[in-house]
PDB file of C-alpha atoms and ligand atoms in Angstrom:
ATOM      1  CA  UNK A   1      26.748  -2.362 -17.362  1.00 36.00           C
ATOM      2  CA  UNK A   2      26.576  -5.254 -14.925  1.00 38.00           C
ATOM      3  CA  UNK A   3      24.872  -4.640 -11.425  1.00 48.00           C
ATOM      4  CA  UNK A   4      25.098  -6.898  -8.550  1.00 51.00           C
ATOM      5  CA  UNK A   5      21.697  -8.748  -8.185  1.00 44.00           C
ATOM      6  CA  UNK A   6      21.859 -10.136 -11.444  1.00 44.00           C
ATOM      7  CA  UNK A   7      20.310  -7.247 -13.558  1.00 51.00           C
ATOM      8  CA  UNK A   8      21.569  -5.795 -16.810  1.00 55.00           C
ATOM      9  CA  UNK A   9      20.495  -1.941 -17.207  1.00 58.00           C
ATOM     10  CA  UNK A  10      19.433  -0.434 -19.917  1.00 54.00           C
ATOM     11  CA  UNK A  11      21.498   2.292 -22.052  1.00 55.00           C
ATOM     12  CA  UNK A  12      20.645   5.786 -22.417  1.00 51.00           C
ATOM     13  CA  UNK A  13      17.468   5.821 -25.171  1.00 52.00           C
ATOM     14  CA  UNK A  14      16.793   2.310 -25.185  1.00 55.00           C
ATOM     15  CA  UNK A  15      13.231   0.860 -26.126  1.00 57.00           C
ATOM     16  CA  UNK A  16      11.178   0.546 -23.396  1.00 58.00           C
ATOM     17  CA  UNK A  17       9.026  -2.546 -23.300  1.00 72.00           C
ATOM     18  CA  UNK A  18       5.338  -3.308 -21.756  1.00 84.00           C
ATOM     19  CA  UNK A  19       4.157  -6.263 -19.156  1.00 92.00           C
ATOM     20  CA  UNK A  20       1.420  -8.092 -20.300  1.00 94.00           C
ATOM     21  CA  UNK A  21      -2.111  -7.639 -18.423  1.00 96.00           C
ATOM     22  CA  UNK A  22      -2.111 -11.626 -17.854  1.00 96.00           C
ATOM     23  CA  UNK A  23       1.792 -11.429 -16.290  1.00 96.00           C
ATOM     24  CA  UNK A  24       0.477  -8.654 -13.622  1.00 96.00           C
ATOM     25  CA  UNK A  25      -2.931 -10.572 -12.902  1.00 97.00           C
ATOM     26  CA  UNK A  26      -0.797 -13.838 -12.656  1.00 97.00           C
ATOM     27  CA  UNK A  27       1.768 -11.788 -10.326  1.00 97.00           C
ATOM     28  CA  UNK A  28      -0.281 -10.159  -8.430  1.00 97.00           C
ATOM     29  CA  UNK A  29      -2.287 -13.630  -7.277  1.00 97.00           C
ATOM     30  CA  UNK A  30       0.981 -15.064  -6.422  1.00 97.00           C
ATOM     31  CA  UNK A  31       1.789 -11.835  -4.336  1.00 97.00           C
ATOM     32  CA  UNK A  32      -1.675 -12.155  -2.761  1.00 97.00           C
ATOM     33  CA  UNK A  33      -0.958 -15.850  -2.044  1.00 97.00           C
ATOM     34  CA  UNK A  34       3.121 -15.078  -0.093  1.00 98.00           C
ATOM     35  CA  UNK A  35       2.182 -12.522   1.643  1.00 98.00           C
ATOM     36  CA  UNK A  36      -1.141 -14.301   2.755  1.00 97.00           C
ATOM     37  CA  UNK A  37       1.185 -17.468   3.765  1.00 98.00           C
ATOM     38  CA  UNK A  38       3.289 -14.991   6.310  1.00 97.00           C
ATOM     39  CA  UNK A  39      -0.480 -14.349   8.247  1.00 96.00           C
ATOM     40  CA  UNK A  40      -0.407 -10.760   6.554  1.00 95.00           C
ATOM     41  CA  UNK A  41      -3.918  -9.935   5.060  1.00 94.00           C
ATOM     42  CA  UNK A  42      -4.320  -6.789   3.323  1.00 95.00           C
ATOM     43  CA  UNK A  43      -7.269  -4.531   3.520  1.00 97.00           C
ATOM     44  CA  UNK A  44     -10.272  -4.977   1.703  1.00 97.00           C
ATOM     45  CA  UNK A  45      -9.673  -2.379  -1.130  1.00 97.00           C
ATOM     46  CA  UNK A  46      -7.055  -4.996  -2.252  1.00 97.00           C
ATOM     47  CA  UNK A  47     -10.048  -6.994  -3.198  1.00 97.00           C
ATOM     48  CA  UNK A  48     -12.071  -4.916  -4.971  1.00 97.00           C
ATOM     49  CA  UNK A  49     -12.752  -5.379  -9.382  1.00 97.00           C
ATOM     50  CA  UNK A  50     -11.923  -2.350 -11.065  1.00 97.00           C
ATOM     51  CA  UNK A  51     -15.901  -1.985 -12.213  1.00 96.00           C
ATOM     52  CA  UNK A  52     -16.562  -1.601  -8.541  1.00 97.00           C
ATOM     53  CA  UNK A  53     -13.602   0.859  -7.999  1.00 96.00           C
ATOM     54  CA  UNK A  54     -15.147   2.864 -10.733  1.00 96.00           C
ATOM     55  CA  UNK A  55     -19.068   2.583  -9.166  1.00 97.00           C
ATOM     56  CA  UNK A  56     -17.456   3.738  -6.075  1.00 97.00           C
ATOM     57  CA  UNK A  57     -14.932   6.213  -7.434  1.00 96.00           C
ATOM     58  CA  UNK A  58     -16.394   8.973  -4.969  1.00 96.00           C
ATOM     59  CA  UNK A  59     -16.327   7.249  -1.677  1.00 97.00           C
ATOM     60  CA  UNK A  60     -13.064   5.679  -2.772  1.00 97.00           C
ATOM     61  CA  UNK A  61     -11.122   9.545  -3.206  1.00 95.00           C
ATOM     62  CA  UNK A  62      -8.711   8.593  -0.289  1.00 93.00           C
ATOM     63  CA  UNK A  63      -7.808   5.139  -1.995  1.00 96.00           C
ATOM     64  CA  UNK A  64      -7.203   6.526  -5.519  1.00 95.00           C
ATOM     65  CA  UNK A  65      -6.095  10.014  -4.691  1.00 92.00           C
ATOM     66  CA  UNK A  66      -3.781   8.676  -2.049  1.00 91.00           C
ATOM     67  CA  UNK A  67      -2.401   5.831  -4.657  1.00 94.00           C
ATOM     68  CA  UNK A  68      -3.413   2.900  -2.403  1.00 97.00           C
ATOM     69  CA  UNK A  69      -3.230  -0.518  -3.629  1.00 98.00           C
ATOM     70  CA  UNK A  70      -1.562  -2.728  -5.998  1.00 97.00           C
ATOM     71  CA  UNK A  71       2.076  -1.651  -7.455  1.00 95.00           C
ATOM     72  CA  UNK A  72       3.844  -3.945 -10.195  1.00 95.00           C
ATOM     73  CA  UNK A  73       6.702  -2.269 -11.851  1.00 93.00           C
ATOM     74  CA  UNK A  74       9.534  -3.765 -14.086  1.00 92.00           C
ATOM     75  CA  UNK A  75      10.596  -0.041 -14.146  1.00 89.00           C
ATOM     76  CA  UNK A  76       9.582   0.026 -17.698  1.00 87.00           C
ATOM     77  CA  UNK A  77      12.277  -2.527 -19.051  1.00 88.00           C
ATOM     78  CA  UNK A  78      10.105  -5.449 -19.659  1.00 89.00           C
ATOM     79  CA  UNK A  79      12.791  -7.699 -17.352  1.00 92.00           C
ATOM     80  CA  UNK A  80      10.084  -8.176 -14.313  1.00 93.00           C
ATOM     81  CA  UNK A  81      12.325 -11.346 -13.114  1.00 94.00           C
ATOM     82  CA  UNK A  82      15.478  -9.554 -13.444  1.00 94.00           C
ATOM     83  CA  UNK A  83      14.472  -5.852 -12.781  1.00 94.00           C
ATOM     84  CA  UNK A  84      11.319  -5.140 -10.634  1.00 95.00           C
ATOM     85  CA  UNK A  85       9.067  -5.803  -7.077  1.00 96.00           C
ATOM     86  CA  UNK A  86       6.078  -6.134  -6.068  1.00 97.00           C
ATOM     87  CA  UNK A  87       4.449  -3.285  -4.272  1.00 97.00           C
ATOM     88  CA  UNK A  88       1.327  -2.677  -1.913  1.00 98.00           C
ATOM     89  CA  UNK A  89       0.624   0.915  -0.613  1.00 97.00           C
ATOM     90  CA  UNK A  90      -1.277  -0.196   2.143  1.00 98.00           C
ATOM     91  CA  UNK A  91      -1.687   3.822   4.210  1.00 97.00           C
ATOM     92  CA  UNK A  92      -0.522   6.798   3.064  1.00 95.00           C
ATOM     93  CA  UNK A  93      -0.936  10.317   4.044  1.00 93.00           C
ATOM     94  CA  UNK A  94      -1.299  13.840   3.006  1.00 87.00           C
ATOM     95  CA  UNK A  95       1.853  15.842   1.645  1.00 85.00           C
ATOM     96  CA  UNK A  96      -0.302  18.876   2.526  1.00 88.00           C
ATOM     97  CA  UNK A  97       0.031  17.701   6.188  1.00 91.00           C
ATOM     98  CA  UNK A  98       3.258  17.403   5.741  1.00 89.00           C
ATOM     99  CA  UNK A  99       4.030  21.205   5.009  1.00 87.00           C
ATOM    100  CA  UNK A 100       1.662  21.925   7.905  1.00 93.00           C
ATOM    101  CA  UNK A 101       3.742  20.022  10.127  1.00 91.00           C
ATOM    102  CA  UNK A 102       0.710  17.750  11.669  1.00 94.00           C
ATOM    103  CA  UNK A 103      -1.557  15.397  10.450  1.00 94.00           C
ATOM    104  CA  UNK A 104      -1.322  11.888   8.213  1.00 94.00           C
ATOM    105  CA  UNK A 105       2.769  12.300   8.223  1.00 95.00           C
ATOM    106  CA  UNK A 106       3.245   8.630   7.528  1.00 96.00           C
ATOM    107  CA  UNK A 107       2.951   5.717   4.947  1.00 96.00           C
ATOM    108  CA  UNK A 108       3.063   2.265   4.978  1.00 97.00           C
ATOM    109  CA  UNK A 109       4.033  -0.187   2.213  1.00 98.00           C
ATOM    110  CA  UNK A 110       4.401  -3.970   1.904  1.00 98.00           C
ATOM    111  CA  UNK A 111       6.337  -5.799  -0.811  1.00 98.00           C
ATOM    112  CA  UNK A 112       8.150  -8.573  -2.493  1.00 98.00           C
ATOM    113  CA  UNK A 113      11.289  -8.831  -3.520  1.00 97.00           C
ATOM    114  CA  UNK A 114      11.688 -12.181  -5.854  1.00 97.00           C
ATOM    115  CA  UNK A 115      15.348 -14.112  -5.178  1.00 97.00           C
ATOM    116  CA  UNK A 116      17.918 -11.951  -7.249  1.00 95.00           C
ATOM    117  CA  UNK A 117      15.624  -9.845  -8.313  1.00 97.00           C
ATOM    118  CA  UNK A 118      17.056  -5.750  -8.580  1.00 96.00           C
ATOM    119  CA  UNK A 119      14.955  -3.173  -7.194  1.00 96.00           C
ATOM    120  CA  UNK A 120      17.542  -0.603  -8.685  1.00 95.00           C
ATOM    121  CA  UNK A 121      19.495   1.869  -7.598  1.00 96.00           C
ATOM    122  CA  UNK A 122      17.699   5.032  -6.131  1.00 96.00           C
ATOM    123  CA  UNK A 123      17.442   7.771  -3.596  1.00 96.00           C
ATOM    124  CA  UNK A 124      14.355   9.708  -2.498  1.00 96.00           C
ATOM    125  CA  UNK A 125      14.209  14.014  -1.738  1.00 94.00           C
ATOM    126  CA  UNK A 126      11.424  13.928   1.110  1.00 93.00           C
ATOM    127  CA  UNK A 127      10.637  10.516   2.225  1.00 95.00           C
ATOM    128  CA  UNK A 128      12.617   8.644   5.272  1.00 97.00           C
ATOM    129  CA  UNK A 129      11.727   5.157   5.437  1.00 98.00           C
ATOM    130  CA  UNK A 130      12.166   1.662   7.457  1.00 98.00           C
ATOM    131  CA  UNK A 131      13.260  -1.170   4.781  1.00 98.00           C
ATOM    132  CA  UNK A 132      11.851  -4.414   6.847  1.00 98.00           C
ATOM    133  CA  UNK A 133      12.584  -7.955   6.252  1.00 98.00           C
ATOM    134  CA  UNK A 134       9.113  -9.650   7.352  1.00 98.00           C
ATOM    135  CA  UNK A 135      10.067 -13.011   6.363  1.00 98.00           C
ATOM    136  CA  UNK A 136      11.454 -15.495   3.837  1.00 98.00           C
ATOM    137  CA  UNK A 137      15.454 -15.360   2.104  1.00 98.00           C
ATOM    138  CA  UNK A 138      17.742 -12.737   3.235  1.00 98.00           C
ATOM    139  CA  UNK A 139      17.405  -8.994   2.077  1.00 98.00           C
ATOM    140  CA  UNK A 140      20.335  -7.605   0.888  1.00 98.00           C
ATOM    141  CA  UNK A 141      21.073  -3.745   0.164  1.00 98.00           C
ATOM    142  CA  UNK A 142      23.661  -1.747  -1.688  1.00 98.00           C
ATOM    143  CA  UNK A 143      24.248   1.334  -0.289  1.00 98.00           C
ATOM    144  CA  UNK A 144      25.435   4.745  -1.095  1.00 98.00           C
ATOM    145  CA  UNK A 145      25.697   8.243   0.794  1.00 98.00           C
ATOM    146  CA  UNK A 146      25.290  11.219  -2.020  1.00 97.00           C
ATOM    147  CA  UNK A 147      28.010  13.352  -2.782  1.00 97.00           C
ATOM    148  CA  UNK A 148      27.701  17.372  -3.032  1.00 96.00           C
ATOM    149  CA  UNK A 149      25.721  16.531  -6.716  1.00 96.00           C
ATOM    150  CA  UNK A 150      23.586  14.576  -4.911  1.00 96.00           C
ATOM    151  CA  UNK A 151      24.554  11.653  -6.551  1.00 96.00           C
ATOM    152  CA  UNK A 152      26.077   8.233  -5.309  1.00 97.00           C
ATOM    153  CA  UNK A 153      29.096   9.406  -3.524  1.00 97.00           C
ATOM    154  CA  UNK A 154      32.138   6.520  -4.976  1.00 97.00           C
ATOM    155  CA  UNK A 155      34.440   7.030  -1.778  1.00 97.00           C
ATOM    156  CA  UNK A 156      32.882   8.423   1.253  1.00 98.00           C
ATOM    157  CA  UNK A 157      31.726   6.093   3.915  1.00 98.00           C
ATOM    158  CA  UNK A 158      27.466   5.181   4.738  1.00 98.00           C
ATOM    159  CA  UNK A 159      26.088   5.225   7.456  1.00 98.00           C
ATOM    160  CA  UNK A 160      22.561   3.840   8.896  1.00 98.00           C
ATOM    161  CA  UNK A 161      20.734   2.523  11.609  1.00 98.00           C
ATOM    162  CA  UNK A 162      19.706  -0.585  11.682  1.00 98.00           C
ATOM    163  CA  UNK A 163      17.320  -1.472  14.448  1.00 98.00           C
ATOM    164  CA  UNK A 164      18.250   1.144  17.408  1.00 96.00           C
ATOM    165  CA  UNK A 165      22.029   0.374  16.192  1.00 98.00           C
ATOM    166  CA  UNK A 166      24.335   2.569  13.761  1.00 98.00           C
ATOM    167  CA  UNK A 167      25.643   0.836  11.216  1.00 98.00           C
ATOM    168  CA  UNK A 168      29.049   1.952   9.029  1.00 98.00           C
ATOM    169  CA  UNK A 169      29.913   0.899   5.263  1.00 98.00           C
ATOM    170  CA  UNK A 170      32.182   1.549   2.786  1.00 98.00           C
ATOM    171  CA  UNK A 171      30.850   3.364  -0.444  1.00 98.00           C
ATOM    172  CA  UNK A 172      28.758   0.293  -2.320  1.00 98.00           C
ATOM    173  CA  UNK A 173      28.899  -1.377   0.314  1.00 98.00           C
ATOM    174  CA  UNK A 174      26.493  -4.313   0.911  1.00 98.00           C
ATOM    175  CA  UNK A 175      23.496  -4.508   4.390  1.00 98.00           C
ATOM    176  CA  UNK A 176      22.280  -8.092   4.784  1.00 98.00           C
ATOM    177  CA  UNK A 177      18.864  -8.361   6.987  1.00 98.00           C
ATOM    178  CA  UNK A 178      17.552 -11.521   7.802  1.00 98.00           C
ATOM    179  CA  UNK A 179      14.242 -12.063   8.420  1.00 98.00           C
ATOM    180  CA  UNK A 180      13.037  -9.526  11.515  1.00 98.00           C
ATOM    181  CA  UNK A 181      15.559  -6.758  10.672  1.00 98.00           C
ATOM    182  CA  UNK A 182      15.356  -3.566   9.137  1.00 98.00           C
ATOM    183  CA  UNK A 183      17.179  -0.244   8.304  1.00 98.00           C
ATOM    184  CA  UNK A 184      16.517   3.178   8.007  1.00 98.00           C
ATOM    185  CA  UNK A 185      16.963   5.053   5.345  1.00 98.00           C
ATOM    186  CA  UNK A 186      16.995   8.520   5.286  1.00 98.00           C
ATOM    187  CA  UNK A 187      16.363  11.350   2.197  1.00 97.00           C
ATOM    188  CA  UNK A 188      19.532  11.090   0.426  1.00 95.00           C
ATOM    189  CA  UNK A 189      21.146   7.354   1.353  1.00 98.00           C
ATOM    190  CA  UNK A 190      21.434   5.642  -2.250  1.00 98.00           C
ATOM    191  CA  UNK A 191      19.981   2.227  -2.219  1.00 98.00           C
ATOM    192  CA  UNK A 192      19.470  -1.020  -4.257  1.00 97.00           C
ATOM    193  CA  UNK A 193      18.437  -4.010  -2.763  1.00 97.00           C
ATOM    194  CA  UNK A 194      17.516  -7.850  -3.913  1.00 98.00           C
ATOM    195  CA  UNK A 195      16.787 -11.160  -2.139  1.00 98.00           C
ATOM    196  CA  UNK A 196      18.970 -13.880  -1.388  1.00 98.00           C
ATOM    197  CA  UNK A 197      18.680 -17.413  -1.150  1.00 98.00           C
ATOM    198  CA  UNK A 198      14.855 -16.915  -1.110  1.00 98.00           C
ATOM    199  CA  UNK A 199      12.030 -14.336  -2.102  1.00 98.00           C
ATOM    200  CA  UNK A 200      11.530 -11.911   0.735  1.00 98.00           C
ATOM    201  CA  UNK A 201       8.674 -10.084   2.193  1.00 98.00           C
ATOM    202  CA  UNK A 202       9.120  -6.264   2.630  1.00 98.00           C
ATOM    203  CA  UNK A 203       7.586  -4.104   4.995  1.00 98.00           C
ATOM    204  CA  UNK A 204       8.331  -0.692   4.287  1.00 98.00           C
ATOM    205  CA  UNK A 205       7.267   2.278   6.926  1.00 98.00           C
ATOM    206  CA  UNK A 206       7.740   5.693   5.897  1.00 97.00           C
ATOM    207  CA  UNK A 207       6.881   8.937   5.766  1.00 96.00           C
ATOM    208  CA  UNK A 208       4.086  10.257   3.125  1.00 94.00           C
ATOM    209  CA  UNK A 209       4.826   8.814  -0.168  1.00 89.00           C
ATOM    210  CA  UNK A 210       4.818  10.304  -3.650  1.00 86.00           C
ATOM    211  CA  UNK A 211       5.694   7.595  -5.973  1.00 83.00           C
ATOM    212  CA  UNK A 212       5.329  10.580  -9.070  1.00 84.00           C
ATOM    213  CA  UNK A 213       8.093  13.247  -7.756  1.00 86.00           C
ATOM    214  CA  UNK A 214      10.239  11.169  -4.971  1.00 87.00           C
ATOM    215  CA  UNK A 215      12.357   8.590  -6.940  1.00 87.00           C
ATOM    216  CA  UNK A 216      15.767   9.796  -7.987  1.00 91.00           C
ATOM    217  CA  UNK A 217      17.068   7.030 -10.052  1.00 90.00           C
ATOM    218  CA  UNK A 218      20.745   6.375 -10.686  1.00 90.00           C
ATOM    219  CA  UNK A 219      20.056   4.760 -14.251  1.00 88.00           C
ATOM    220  CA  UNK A 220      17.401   6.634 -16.681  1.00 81.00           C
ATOM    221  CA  UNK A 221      14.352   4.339 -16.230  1.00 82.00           C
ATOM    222  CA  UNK A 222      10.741   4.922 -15.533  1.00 80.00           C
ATOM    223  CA  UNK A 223       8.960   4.227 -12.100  1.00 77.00           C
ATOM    224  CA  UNK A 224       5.810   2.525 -13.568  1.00 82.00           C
ATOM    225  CA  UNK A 225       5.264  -0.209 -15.874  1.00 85.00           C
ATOM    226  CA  UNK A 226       4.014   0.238 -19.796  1.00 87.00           C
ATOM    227  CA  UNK A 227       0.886  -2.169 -19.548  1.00 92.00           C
ATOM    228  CA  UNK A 228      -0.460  -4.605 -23.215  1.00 92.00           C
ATOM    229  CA  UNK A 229      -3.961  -5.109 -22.227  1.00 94.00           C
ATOM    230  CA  UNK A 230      -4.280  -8.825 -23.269  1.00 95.00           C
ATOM    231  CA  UNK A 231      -6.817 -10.131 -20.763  1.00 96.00           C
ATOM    232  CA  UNK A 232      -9.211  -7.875 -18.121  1.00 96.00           C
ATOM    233  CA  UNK A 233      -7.115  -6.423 -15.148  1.00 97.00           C
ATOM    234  CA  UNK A 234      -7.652  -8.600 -11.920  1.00 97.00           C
ATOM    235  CA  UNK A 235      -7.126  -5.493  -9.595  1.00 97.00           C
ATOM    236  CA  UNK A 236      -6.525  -2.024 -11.090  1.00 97.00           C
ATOM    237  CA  UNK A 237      -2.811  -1.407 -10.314  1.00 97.00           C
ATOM    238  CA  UNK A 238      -1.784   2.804  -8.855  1.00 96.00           C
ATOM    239  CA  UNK A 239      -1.087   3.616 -12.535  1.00 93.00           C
ATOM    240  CA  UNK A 240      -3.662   2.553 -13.538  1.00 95.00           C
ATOM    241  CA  UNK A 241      -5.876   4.719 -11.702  1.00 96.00           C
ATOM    242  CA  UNK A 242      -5.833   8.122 -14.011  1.00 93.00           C
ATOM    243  CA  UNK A 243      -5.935   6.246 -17.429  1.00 92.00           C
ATOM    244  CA  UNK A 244      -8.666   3.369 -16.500  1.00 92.00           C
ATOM    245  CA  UNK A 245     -10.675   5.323 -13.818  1.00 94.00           C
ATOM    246  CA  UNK A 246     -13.490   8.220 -14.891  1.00 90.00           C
ATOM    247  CA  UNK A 247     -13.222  11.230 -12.487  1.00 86.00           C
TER     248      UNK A 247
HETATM  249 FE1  FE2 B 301      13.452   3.506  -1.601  1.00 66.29          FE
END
């Protein structure tokens, strides 16, 4: 099946691949390096070497337990260029506070999408969130309301806001946000979205985030990537956290 920003997706039962160590480390300093040229910094845990995550694993419980940090998926396909983004969970808060109703009710995310490259088609049960375009090519999103299923509803109209203005689109159709603009997207709006004409950074507000339970996808892939350890990680990625870090 062909999908509009270039990607190919996989069939049912089809071999999942890994992402070298050395491709992340290498990604991940070129991440560092665009967001750094839009004046973005991120916070210091960014910085940290996973022997000093570990030394501090205690004091750090809000980082790891919270799945701050570094977030490079090819959603398991081995296609990074094709299929994937880069991902920062820079805040995120408590799902506990969410059920009391106060608290840490917010998260907040900042990515990369590389030009034409498919962050695939998905919906999420709890989480609302902004989808920001902080700078670079043009963002562009496919979007879906869910039918009665809950799936991607073929027919019926979409409809968003898009800063302070409502926004309607036929079923599929496609949101373009240059740089500055943004859309919400609320539990239940099917989206996709790639950059044009150049890589774009993503801010993404939202409300608390959990990256393990919240991602309907359309397709059958994974949320995290399968990792060869050919060279030491630069940064511990999320999923890394449970299988490299001793409670
Ligand atoms: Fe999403």
């Amino acid at each position: 099946m062909f999908l509009r920003g270039g990607a190919e997706m996989p069939e049912p039962g089809e071999e999942a691949q890994g992402m070298e160590r050395s491709r992340i480390n290498e990604i991940l300093r070129e991440g560092d390096a665009f967001i750094r040229s839009f004046g973005y910094v991120m916070p210091p845990f960014a910085y940290f070497a996973p022997d000093e995550m570990q030394r501090r694993r205690h004091e750090l419980a809000a980082i790891v337990d919270g799945r701050l940090g570094w977030d490079i998926t090819d959603y398991g396909q081995g296609r990074f260029d094709a299929l994937g983004l880069f991902l920062f969970t820079v805040r995120n808060g408590m799902a506990e506070d969410l059920a009391r109703g106060r608290g840490m009710l917010y998260a907040e995310k900042i990515m990369i999408s590389r030009k034409d490259q498919l962050s695939p088609m998905h919906r999420h049960v709890v989480k609302a969130e902004d989808i920001i375009n902080r700078g670079g090519g043009s963002l562009v999103l496919e979007l879906f309301t869910s039918d009665a299923a809950g799936d991607p509803d073929a027919d019926a109209e979409v409809s968003v806001m898009t800063d302070g203005v409502p926004r309607t689109l036929p079923a599929g159709g496609l949101l373009k946000l240059d740089p500055g603009e943004s859309v919400t997207l609320l539990p239940g709006v099917w989206h996709a979205f790639w950059a044009e004409g150049a890589d774009v950074l993503i801010g993404e507000v939202s409300t608390v985030n959990d990256d393990l339970t919240d991602n309907v996808f359309r397709e059958p892939i994974g949320r995290f990537s399968t990792i060869e350890e050919d060279e030491a990680p630069l940064h511990l990625l999320v999923s890394d956290y449970d299988r490299l870090l001793t409670p």
